[in-house]
Short mmCIF file of C-alpha atoms in Angstrom, two decimals:
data_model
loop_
_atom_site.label_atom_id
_atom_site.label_comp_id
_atom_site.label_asym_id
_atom_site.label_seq_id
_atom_site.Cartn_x
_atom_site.Cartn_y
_atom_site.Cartn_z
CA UNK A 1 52.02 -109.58 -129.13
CA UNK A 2 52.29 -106.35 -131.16
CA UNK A 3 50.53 -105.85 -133.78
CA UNK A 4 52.54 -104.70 -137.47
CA UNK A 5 50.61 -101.08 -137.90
CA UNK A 6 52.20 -100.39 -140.76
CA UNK A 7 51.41 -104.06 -142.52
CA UNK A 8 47.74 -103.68 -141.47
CA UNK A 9 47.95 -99.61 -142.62
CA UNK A 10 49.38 -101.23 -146.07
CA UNK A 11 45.81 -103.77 -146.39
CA UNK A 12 43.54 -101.50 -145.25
CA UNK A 13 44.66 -98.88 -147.55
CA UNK A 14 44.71 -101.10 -150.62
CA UNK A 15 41.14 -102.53 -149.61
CA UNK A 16 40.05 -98.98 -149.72
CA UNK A 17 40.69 -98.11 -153.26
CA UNK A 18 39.01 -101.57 -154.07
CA UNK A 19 35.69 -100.78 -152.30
CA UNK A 20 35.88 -96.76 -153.73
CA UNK A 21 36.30 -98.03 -156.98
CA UNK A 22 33.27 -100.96 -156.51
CA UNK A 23 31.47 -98.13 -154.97
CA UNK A 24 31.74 -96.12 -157.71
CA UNK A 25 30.58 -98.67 -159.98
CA UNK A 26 27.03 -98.49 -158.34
CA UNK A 27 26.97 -95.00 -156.86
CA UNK A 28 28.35 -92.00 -156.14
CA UNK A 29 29.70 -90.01 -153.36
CA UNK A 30 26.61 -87.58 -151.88
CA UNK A 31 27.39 -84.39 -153.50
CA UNK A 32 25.81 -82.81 -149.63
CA UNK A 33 27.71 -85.33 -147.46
CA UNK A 34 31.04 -86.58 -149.38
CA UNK A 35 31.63 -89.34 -146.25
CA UNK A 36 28.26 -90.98 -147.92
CA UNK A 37 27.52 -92.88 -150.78
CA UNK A 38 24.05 -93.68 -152.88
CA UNK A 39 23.13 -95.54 -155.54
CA UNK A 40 22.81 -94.64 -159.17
CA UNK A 41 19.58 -95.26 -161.24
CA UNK A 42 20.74 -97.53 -164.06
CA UNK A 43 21.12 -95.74 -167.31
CA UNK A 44 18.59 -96.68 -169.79
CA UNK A 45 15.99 -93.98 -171.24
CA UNK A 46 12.85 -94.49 -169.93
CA UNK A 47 10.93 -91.68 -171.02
CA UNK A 48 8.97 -93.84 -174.13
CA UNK A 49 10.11 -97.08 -172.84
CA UNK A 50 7.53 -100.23 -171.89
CA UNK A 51 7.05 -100.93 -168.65
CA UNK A 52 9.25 -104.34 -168.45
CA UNK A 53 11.87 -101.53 -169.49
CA UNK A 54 10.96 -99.05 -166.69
CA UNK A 55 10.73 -101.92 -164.04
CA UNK A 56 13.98 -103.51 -164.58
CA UNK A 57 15.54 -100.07 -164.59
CA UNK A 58 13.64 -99.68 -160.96
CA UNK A 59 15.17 -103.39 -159.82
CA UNK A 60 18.61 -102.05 -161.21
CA UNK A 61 18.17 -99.40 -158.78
CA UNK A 62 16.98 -101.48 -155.94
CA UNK A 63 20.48 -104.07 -156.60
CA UNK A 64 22.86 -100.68 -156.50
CA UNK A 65 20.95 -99.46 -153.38
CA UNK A 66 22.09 -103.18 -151.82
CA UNK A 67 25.46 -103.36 -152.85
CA UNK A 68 25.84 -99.94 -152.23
CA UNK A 69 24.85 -100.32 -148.67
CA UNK A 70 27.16 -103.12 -148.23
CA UNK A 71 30.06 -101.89 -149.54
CA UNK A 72 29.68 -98.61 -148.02
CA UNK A 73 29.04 -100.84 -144.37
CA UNK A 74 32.25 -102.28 -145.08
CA UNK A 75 34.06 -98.94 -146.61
CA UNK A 76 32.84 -97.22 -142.96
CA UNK A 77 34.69 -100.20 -140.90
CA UNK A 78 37.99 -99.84 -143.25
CA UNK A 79 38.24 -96.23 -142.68
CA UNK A 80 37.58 -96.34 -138.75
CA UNK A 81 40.36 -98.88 -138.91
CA UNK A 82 42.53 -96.40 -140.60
CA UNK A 83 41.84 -93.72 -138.41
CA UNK A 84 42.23 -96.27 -135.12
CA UNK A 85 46.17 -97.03 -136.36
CA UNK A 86 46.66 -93.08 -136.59
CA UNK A 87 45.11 -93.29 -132.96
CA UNK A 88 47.41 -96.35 -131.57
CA UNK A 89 44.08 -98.01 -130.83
CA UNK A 90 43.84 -100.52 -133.94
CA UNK A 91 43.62 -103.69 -133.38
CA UNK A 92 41.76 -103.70 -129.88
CA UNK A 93 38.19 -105.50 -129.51
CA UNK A 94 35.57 -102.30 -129.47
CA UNK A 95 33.52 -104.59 -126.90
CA UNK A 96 35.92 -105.69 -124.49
CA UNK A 97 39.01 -103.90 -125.21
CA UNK A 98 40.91 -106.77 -125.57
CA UNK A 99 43.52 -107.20 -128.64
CA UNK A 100 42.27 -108.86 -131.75
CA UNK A 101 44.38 -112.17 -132.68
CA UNK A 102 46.67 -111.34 -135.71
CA UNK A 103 44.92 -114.11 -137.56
CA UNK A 104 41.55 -112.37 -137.47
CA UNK A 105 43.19 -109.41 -138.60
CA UNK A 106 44.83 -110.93 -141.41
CA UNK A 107 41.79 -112.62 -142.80
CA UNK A 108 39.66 -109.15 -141.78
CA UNK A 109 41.76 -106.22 -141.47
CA UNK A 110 38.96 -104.19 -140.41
CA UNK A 111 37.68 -106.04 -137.86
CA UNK A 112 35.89 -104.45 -134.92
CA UNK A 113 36.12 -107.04 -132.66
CA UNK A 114 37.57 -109.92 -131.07
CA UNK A 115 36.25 -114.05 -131.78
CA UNK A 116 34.22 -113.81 -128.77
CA UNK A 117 32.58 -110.49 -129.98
CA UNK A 118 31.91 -111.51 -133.25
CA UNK A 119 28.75 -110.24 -134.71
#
């Protein structure tokens, strides 16, 4: 069965600008490697504050640090997708080689692998 590039291209694309823009929300792009992300420290002066203050700034941090490695997990497998339709190899199981069903792809457009492969 072929697969509908240009549908998946369409999903993918879209579901990039969502994660960028989540990612931006708790980090920014690393101004010495702009394919990475990092968290932001949450802004709250700290300089005379208490130190309940100064340690929920710190577990702020440690949440963005989470969610940033998440999304950016996630951001990673959108853009390989991306790059494997410009490739012709989208859509193919990175274990086996084997196509991904259309319904996998629908519910996960950047899937990396097949049912039996799943991680």
């Amino acid at each position: 069965m072929a697969i509908d590039y240009e549908h998946f291209k369409n999903k993918l694309e879209a579901e990039e600008k969502l994660l960028e823009k989540e990612l931006g929300a708790v980090g920014r792009r690393n101004p010495d490697n702009l394919s990475d992300w990092e968290a932001t420290p949450i802004d709250k002066d700290t300089s005379q504050a208490d130190e309940n203050t100064v340690a929920d700034s710190i577990e702020g941090y440690e949440d963005n640090v989470a969610i940033v490695n998440a999304l950016e997990a996630h951001y990673q497998d959108v853009k390989n997708s991306l790059d494997k339709i410009k490739k012709d190899t989208y859509g193919l199981c990175q274990v086996c080689g084997e196509e991904i069903d259309t319904e996998r792809l629908e519910a996960n457009p950047s899937a990396q692998s097949c049912r039996k492969h799943m991680e």
